[in-house]
Each structure stands twice: as structure tokens, then as C-alpha cells.
PDB file of C-alpha atoms in Angstrom:
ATOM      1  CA  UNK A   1     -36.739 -86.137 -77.795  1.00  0.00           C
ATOM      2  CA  UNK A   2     -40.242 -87.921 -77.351  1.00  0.00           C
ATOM      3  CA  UNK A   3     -39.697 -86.759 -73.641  1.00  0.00           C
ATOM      4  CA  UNK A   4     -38.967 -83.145 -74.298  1.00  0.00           C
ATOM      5  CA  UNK A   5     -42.028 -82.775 -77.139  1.00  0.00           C
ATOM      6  CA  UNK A   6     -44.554 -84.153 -74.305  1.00  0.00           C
ATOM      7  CA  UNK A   7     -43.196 -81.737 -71.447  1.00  0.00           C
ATOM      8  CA  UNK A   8     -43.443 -78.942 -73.711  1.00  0.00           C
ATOM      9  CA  UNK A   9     -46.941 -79.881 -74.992  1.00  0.00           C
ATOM     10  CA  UNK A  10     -48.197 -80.539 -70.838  1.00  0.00           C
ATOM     11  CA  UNK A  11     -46.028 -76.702 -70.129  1.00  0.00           C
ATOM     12  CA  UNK A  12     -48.562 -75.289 -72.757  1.00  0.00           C
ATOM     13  CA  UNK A  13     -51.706 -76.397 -71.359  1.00  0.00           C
ATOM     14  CA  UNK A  14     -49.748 -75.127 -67.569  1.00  0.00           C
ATOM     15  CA  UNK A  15     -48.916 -71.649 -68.811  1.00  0.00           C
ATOM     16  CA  UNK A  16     -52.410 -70.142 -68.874  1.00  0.00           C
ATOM     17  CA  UNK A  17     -53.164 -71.487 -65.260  1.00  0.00           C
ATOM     18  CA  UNK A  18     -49.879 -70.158 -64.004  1.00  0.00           C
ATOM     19  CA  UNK A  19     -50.736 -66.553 -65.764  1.00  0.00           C
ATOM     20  CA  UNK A  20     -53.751 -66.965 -63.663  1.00  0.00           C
ATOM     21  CA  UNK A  21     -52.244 -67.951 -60.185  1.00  0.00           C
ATOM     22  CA  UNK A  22     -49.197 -65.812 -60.919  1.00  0.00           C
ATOM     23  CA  UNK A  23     -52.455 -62.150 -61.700  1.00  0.00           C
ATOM     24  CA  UNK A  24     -54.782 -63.629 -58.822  1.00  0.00           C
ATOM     25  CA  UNK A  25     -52.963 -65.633 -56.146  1.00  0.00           C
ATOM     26  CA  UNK A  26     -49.523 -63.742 -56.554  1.00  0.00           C
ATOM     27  CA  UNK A  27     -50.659 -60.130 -56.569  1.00  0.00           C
ATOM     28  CA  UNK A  28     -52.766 -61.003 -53.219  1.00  0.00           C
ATOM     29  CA  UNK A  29     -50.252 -62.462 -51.808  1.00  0.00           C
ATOM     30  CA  UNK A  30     -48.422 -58.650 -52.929  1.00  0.00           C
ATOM     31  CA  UNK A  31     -50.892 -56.674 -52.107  1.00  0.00           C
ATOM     32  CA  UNK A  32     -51.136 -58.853 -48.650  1.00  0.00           C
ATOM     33  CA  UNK A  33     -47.720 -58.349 -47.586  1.00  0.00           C
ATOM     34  CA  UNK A  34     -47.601 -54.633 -48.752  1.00  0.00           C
ATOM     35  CA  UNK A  35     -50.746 -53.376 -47.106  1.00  0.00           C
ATOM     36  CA  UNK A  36     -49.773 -55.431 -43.520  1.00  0.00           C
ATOM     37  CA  UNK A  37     -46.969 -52.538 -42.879  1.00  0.00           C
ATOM     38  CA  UNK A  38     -49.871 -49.450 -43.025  1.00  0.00           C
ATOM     39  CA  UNK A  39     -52.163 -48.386 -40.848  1.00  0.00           C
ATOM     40  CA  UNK A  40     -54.865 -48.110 -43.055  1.00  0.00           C
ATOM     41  CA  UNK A  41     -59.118 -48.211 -42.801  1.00  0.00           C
ATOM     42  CA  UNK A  42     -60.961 -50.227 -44.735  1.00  0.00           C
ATOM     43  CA  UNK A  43     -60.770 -47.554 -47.972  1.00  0.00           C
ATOM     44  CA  UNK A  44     -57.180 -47.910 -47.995  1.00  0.00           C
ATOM     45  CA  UNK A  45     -56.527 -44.395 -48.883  1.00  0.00           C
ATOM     46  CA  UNK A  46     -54.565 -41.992 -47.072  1.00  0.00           C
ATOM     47  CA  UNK A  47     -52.218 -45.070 -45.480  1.00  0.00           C
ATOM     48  CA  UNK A  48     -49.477 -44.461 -42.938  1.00  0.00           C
ATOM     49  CA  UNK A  49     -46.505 -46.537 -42.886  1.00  0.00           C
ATOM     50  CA  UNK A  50     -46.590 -48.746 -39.623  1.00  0.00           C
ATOM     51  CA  UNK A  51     -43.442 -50.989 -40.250  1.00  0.00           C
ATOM     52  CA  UNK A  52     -43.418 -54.355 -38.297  1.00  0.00           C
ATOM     53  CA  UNK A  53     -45.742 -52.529 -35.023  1.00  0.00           C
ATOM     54  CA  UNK A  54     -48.952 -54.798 -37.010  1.00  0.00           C
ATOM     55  CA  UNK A  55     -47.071 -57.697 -36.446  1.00  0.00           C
ATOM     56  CA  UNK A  56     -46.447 -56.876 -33.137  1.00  0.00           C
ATOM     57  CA  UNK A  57     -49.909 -56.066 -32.517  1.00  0.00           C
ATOM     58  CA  UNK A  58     -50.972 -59.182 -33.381  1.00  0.00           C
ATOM     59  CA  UNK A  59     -48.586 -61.059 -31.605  1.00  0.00           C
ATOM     60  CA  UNK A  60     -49.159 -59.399 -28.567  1.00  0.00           C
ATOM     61  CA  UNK A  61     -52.667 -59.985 -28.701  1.00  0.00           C
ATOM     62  CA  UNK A  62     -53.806 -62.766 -26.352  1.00  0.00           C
ATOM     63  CA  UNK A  63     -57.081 -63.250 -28.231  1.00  0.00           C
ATOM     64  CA  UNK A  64     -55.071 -64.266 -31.247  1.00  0.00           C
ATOM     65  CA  UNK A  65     -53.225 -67.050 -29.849  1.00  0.00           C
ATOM     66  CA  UNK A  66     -56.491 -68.145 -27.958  1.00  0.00           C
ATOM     67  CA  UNK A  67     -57.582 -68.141 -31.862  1.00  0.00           C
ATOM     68  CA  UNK A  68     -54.723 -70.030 -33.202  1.00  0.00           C
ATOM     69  CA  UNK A  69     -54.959 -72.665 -29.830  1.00  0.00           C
ATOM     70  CA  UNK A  70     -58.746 -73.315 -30.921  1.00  0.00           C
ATOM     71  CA  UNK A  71     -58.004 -73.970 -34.333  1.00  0.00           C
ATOM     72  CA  UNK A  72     -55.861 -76.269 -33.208  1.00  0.00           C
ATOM     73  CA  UNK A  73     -58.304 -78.031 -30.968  1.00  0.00           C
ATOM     74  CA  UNK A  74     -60.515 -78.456 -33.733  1.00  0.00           C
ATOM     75  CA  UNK A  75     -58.033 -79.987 -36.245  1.00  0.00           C
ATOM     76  CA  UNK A  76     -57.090 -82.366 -33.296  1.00  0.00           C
ATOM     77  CA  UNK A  77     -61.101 -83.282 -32.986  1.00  0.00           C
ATOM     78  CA  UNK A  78     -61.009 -83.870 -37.049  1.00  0.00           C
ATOM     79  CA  UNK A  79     -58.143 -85.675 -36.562  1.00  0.00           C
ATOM     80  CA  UNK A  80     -58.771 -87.619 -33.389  1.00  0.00           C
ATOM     81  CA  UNK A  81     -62.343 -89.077 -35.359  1.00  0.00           C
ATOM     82  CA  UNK A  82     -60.496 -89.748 -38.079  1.00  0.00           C
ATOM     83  CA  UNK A  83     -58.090 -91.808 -36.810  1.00  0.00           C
ATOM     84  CA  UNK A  84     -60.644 -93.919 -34.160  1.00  0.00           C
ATOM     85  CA  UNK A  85     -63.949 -94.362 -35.965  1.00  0.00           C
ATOM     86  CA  UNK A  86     -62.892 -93.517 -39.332  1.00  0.00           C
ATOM     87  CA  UNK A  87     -60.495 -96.262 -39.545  1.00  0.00           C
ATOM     88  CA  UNK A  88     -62.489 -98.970 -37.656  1.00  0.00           C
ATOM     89  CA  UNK A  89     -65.509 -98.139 -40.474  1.00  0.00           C
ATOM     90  CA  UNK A  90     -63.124 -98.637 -43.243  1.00  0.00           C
ATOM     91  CA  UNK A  91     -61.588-101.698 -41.536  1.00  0.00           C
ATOM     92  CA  UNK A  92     -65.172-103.304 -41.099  1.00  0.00           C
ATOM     93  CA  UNK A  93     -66.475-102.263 -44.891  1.00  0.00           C
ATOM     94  CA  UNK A  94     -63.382-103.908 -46.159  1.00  0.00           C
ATOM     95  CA  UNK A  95     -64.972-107.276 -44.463  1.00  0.00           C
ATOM     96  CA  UNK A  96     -67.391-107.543 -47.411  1.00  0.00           C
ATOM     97  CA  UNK A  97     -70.193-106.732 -45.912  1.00  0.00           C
ATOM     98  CA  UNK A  98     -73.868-107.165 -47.429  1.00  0.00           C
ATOM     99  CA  UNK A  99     -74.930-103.476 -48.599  1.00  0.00           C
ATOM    100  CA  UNK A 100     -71.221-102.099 -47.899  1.00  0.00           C
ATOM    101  CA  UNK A 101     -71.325 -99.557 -50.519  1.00  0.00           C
ATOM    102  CA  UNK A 102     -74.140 -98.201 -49.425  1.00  0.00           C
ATOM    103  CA  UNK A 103     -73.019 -97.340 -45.712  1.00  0.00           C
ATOM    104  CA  UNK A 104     -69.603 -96.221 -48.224  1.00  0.00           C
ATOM    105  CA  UNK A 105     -71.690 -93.712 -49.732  1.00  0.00           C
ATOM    106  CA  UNK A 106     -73.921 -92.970 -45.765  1.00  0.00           C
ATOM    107  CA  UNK A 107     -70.375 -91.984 -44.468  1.00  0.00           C
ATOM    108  CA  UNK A 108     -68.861 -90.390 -47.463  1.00  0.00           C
ATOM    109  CA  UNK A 109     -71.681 -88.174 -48.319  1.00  0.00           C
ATOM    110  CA  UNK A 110     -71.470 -85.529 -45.018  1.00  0.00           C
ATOM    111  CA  UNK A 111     -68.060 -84.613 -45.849  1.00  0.00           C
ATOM    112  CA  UNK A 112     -68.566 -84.093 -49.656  1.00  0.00           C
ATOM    113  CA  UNK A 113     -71.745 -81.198 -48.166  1.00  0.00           C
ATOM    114  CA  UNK A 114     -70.613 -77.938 -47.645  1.00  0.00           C
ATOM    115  CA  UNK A 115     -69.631 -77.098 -44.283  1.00  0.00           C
ATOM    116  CA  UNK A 116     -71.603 -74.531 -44.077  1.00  0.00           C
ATOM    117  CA  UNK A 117     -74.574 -76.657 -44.385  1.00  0.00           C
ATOM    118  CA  UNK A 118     -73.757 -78.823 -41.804  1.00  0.00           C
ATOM    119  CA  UNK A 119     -73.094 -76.135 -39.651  1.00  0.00           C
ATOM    120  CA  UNK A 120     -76.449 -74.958 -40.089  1.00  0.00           C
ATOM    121  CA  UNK A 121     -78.136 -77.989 -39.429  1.00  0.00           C
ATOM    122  CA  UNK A 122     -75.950 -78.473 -36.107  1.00  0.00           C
ATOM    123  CA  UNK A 123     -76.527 -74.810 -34.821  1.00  0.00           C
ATOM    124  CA  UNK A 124     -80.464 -75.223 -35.157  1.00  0.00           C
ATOM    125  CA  UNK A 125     -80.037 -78.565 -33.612  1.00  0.00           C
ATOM    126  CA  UNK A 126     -78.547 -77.199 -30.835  1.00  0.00           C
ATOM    127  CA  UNK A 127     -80.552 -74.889 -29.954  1.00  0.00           C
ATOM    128  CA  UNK A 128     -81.686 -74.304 -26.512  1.00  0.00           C
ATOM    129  CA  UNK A 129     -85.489 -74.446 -26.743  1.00  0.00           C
ATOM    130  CA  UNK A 130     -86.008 -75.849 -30.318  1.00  0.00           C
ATOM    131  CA  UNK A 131     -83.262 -77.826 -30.603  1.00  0.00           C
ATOM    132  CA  UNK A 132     -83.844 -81.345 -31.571  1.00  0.00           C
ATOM    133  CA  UNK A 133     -81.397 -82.685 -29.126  1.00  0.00           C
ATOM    134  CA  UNK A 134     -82.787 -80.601 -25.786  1.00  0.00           C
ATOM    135  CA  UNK A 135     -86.205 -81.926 -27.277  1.00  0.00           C
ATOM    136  CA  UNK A 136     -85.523 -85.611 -27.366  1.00  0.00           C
ATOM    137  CA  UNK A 137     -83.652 -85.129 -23.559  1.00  0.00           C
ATOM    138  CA  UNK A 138     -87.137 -83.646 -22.258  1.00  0.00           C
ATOM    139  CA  UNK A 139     -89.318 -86.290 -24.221  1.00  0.00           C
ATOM    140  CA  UNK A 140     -87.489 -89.347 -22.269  1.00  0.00           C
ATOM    141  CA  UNK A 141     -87.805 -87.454 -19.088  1.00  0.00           C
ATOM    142  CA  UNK A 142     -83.831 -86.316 -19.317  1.00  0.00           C
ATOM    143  CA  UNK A 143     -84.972 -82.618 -19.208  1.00  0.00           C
ATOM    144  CA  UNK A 144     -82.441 -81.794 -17.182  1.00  0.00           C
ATOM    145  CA  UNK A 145     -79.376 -82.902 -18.940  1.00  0.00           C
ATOM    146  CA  UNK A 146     -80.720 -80.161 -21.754  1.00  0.00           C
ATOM    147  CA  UNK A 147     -77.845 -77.608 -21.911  1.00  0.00           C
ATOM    148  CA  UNK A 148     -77.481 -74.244 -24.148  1.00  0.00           C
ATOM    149  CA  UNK A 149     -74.824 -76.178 -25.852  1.00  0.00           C
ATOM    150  CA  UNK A 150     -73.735 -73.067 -28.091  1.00  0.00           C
ATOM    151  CA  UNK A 151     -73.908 -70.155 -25.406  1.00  0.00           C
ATOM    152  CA  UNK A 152     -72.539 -71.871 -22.370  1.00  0.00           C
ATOM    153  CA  UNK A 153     -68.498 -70.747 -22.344  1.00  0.00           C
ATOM    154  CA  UNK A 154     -68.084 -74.908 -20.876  1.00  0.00           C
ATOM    155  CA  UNK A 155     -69.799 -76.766 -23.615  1.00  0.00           C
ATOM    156  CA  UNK A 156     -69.514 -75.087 -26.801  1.00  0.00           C
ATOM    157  CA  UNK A 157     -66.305 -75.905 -28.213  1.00  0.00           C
ATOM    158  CA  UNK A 158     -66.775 -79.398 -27.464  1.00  0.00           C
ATOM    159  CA  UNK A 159     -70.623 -78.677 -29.007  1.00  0.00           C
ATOM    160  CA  UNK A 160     -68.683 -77.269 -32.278  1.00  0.00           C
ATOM    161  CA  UNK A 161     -65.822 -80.109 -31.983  1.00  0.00           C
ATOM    162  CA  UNK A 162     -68.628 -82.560 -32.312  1.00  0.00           C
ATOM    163  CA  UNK A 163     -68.994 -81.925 -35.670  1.00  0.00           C
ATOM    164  CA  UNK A 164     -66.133 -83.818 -36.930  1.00  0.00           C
ATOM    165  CA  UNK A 165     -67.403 -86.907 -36.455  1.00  0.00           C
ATOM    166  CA  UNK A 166     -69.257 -86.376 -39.072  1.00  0.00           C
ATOM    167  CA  UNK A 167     -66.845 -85.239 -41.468  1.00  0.00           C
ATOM    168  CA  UNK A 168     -64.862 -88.714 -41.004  1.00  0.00           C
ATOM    169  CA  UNK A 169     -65.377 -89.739 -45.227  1.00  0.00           C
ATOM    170  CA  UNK A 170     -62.233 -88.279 -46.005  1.00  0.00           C
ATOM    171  CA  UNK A 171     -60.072 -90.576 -43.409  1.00  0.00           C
ATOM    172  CA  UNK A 172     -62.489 -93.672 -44.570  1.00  0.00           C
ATOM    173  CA  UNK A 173     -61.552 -92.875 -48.402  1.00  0.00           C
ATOM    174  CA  UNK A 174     -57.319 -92.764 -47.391  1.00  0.00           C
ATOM    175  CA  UNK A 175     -57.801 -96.058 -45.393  1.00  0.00           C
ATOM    176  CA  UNK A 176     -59.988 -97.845 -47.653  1.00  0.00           C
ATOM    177  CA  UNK A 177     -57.474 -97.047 -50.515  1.00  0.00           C
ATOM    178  CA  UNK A 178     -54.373 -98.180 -48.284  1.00  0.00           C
ATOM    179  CA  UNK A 179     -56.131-101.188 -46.999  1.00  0.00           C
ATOM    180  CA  UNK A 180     -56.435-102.539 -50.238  1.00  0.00           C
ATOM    181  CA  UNK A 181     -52.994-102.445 -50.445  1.00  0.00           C
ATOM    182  CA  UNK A 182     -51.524-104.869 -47.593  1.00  0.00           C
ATOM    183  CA  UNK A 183     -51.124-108.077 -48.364  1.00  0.00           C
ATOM    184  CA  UNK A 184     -53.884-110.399 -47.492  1.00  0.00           C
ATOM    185  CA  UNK A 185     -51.353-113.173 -46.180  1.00  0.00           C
ATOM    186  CA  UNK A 186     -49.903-111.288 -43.146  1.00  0.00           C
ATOM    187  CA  UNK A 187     -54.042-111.577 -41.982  1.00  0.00           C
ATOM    188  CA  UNK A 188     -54.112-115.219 -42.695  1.00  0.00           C
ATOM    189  CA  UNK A 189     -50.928-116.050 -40.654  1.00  0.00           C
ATOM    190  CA  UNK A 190     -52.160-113.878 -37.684  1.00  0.00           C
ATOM    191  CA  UNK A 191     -55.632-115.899 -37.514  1.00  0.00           C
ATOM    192  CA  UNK A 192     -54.033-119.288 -37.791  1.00  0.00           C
ATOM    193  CA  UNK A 193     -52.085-117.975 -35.162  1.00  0.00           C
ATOM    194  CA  UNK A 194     -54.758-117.586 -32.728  1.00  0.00           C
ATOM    195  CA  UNK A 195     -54.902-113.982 -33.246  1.00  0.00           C
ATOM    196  CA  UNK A 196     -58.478-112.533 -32.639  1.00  0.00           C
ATOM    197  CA  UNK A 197     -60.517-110.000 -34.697  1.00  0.00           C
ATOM    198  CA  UNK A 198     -59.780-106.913 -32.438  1.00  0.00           C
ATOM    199  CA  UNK A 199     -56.051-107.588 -32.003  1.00  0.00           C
ATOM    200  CA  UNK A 200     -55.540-108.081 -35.989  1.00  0.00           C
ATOM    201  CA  UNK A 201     -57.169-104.931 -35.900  1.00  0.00           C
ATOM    202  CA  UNK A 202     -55.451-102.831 -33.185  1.00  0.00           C
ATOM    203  CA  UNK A 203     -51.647-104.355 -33.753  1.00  0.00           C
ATOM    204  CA  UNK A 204     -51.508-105.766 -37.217  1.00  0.00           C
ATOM    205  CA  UNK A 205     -53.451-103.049 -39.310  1.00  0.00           C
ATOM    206  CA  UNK A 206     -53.042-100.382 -37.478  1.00  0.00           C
ATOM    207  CA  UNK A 207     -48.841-100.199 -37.455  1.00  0.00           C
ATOM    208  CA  UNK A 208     -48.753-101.320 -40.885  1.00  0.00           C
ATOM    209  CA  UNK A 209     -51.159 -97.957 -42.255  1.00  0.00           C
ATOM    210  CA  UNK A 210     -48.087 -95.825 -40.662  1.00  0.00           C
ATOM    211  CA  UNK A 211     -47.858 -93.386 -43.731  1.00  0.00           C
ATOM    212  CA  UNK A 212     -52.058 -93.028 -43.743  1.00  0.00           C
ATOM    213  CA  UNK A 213     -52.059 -92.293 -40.090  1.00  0.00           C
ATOM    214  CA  UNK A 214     -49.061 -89.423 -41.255  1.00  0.00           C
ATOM    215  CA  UNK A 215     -51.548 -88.098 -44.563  1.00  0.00           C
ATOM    216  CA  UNK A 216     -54.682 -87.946 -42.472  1.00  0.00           C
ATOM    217  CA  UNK A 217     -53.042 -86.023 -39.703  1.00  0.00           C
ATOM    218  CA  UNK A 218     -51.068 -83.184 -41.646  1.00  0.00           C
ATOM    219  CA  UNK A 219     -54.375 -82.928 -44.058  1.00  0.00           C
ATOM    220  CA  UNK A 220     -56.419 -82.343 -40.878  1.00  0.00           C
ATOM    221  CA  UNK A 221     -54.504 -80.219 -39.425  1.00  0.00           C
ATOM    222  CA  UNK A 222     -54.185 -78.227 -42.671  1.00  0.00           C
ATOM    223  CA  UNK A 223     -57.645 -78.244 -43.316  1.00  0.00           C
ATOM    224  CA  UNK A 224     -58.386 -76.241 -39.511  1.00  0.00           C
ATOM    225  CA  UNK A 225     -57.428 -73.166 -41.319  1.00  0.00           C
ATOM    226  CA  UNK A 226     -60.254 -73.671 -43.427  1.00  0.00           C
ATOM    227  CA  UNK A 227     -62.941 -74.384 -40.540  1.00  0.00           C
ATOM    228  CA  UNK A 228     -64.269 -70.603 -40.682  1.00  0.00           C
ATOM    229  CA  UNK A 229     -67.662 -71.434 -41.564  1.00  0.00           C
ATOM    230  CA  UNK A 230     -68.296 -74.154 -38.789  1.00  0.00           C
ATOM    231  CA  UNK A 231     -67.860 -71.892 -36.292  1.00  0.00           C
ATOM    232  CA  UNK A 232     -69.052 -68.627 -37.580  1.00  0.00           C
ATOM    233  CA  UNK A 233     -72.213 -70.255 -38.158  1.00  0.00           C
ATOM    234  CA  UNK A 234     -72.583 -72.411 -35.055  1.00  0.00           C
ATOM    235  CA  UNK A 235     -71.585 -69.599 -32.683  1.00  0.00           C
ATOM    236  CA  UNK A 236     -69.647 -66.459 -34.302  1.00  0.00           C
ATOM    237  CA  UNK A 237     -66.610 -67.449 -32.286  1.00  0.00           C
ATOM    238  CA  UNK A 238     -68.812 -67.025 -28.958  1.00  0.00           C
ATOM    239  CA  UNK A 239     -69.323 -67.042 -26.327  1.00  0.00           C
ATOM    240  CA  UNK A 240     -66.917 -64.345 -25.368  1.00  0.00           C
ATOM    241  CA  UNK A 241     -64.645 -65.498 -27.947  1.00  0.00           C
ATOM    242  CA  UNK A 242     -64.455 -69.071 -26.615  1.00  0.00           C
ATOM    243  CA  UNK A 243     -64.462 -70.661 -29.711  1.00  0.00           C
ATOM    244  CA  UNK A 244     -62.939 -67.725 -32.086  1.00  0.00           C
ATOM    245  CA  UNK A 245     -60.287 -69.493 -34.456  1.00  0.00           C
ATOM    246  CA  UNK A 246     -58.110 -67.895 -36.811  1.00  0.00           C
ATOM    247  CA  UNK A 247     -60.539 -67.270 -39.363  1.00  0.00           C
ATOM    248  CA  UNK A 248     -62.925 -65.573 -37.393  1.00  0.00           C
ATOM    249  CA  UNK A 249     -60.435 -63.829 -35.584  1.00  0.00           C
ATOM    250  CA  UNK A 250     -59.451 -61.944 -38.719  1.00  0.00           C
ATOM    251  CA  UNK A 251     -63.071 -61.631 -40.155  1.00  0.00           C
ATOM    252  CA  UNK A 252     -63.885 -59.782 -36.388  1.00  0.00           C
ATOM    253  CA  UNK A 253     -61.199 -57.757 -37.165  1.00  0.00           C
ATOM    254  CA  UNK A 254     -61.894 -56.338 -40.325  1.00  0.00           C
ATOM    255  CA  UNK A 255     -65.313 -55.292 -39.772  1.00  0.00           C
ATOM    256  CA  UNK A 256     -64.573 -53.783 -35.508  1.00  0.00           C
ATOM    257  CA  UNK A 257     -65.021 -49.899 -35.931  1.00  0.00           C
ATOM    258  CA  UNK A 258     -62.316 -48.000 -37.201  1.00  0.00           C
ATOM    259  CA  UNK A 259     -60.548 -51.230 -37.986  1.00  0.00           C
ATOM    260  CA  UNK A 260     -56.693 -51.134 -38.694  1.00  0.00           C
ATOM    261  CA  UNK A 261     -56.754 -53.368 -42.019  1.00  0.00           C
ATOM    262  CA  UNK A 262     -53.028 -53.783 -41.904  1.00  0.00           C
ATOM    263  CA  UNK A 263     -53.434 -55.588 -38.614  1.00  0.00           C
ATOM    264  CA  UNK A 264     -55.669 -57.463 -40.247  1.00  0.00           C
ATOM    265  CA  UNK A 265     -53.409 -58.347 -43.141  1.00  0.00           C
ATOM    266  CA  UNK A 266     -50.304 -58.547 -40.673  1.00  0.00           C
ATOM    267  CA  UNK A 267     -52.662 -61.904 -38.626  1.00  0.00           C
ATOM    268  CA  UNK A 268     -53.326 -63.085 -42.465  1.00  0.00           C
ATOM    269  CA  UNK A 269     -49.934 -63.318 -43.314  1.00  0.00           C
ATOM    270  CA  UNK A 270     -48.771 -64.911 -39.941  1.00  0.00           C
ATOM    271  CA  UNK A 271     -51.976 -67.998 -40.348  1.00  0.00           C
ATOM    272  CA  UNK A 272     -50.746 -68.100 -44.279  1.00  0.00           C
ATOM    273  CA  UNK A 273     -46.970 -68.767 -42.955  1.00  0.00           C
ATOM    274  CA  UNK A 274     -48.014 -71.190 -40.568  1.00  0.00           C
ATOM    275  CA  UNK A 275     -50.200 -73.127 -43.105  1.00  0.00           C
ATOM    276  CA  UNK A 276     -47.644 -73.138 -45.922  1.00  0.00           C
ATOM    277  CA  UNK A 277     -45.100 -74.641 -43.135  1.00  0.00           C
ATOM    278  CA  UNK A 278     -47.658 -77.576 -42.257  1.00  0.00           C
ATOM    279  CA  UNK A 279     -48.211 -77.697 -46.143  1.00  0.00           C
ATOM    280  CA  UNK A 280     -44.669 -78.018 -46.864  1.00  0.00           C
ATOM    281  CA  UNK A 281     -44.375 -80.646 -44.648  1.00  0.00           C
ATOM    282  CA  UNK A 282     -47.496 -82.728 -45.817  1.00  0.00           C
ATOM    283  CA  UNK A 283     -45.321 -82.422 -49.784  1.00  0.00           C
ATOM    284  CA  UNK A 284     -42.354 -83.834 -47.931  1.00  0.00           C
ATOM    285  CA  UNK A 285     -44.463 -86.515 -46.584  1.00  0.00           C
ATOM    286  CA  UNK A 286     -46.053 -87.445 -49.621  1.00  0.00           C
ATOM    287  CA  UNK A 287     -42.758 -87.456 -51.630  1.00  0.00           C
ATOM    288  CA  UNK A 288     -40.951 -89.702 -49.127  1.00  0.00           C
ATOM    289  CA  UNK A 289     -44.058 -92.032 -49.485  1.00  0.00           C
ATOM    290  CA  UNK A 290     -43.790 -92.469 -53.087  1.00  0.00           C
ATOM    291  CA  UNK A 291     -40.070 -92.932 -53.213  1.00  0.00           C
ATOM    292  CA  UNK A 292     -40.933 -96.024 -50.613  1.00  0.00           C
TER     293      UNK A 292
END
């Protein structure tokens, strides 16, 4: 009975935030769905039904799987920095180190910013003439290594992947958390027998943080779907739509001349079904972590 009185005090403080998702979230969701069988402009009115030729649209569109392959690549740069130097950092802070909370706070800090911010502050340092980077190459006599890192089809989606190595605090917060978590022992019994630093490091630690490896990957990958910003403010998906993701992809879309909106809403709800699968997953992850 004390069980049922406390569930039905925490569904009363849930109700009004599930009135909320359930007027917000589920009617877009509707109105998604609905609108992405019309061809319709962007003042909806007048709409003609179009059936499933949006979706077909889309998927015959080679410019939307380029999309969905670069979001891709940039969830596998988040992921690849967070799995390298974002565990080594949290590996070495765990050491004790003199001042470690403060380089806990230098790394942590960048991916607490908006992203928009730091995309900002990359595009203008990337810039061809003014950049700080092109400047520092000419000032040590390296002026020609200076590249247009943004407008040169070659270099800039590696130029916008290089942002993630800055966004490595969330990784570093997982594996500190997990790290504290292993048994101090299984260390001690690998140095006393003869085991060095960087092999404790690379075949101990490493296997043990199995399930962290599994969180930081699906919350990466998750989280590409959300890298709009970064790239429509380091290069607006260009050169020639080199480094156009999904979110960009759509944004073009909506606001081309004469733009079919139900496309539009036809790519949404594709990206939202193939988020909600790598969501689902993540849950199923998580779940089978706690039961362990």
C-alpha cells in the first residue's frame, strides 16, 4: 500500500509533463506525419495529396544519403576522440594529479558551450586570410601549408570533424564515473606482475570499461543528428554540399524556391525513425547494464 500511495503521488507530479509532451511533441509528431503525404508550399494551404511519392523523393535523392553518410562521419569523429583521448585524459586525472580538477573543469567546460559558439570561433579561425591558424603557418615561415580549410571540397569535412576533439568532456565524465568503479586490486596485481603503465592502460582498463565504450558510442552517434549548428555555421553544408548532413539537408530544403514542404517533412520523418532506432537501442543498452 506504501508502494501504491508513492507511485500515485510521483504519477501526479508526471501527468502535467505528459499533457505537455502528449499537446507539443505528439501533435508534431501528427502534424509531421500528416503533412509528409502533400505536396504543399510553405503556407500549407491549398495541399494536394502526394501519398508515399515524398518518400520516394527523398530516397531517391543522392544528396540525401550523401547527408545521412556525413552525419555519420561526424558522429564517428565524436566518437573516435572520445574513445582515444577522452579516455587516456580520464585515465591520467584519475592518477591524482596536482591541480587535476582544474584540467577536469579545462576539458569539461567546451562541451558544456553551445555548439554554436564553438562553431563560431572555429569558422573565424579558419579562415583563409584572417584566420588564426593560416596566420601562425605564415609567421613561422609555413606559409605554404595555409589552406582555405572551409572552401576547399578536400579539407573541410575533416576541418569541421576537427571539432570534436574538443567536445571530448562528455566521454571524460562516463569514464571518470566508471573508473571509479573497478576495483583497485586487479591494478595492483598487474604492476607486481611486471605489467607497465601503458599496457595496464591499453589491456587491463580498457576491456574492463566494455559497457562505457557501448554508452559513449550509441550517445555519439545519437547526438550527430543534433550537429546542425556545427556545420551550418562553419560552412552551410559547403562546399557543393560536401559537408551537408541531415540537418542541413532539410533546413536547404525548406527554404529552396517553391519548396515541396512535404518532402521536407517526408526526410524529417525518415532521420526521426532512424534516431529513435539508435535510441531504442542505447535504452536496451542501458537496461542490460543495470540488470548486470
Amino acid at each position: 500500500m506504501k508502494q501504491r500511495k508513492k507511485d500515485a503521488i510521483a504519477y501526479v507530479f508526471l501527468i502535467p509533463l505528459l499533457v505537455l509532451f502528449a499537446v507539443f511533441l505528439g501533435y508534431s509528431f501528427y502534424f509531421l506525419i500528416k503533412e509528409s503525404f502533400y505536396k504543399v508550399n510553405i503556407s500549407f494551404r491549398e495541399p494536394e495529396f502526394f501519398g508515399l511519392r515524398n518518400y520516394k523523393n527523398v530516397i531517391s535523392d543522392k544528396q540525401f544519403w550523401r547527408s545521412l553518410l556525413n552525419t555519420f562521419l561526424l558522429s564517428s569523429a565524436n566518437i573516435f576522440f572520445g574513445l582515444t583521448v577522452g579516455y587516456l585524459i580520464a585515465v591520467f586525472l584519475k592518477l591524482k594529479i596536482k591541480g587535476r580538477r582544474f584540467f577536469h573543469a579545462v576539458f569539461f567546460i567546451p562541451s558544456m558551450l553551445p555548439i554554436a559558439l564553438m562553431a563560431a570561433i572555429f569558422n573565424s579561425m579558419l579562415q583563409y586570410k584572417e584566420g588564426v591558424i593560416n596566420q601562425i603557418l605564415r609567421a613561422v615561415g609555413l606559409g605554404g601549408l595555409a589552406q582555405r580549410w572551409l572552401a576547399n571540397p578536400d579539407l573541410a569535412m575533416m576541418s569541421v570533424m576537427s571539432v570534436s576533439f574538443f567536445l571530448i568532456g562528455i566521454p571524460i565524465m562516463y569514464y571518470t564515473a566508471d573508473l571509479t568503479t573497478i576495483d583497485a586490486s586487479v591494478m595492483e596485481a598487474a604492476v607486481v606482475d611486471g605489467a607497465k603503465l601503458r599496457h595496464v592502460v591499453t589491456m587491463i582498463l580498457y576491456p574492463m570499461l566494455k559497457s562505457t565504450h557501448k554508452t559513449i558510442i550509441l550517445s555519439m552517434l545519437l547526438g550527430g543528428f543534433r550537429e546542425m549548428d556545427r556545420v551550418f555555421l562553419m560552412t552551410d553544408g559547403g562546399p557543393g554540399g560536401v559537408t551537408e548532413i541531415t540537418g542541413t539537408y532539410i533546413y536547404r530544403a525548406s527554404r529552396a524556391p517553391g519548396a515541396n514542404i512535404g518532402k521536407v517533412c517526408a526526410a524529417s520523418v525518415l532521420v526521426l525513425l532512424l534516431s529513435f532506432v539508435v535510441g531504442a537501442v542505447q535504452l536496451q543498452m542501458t537496461k542490460k547494464k543495470n540488470k548486470g
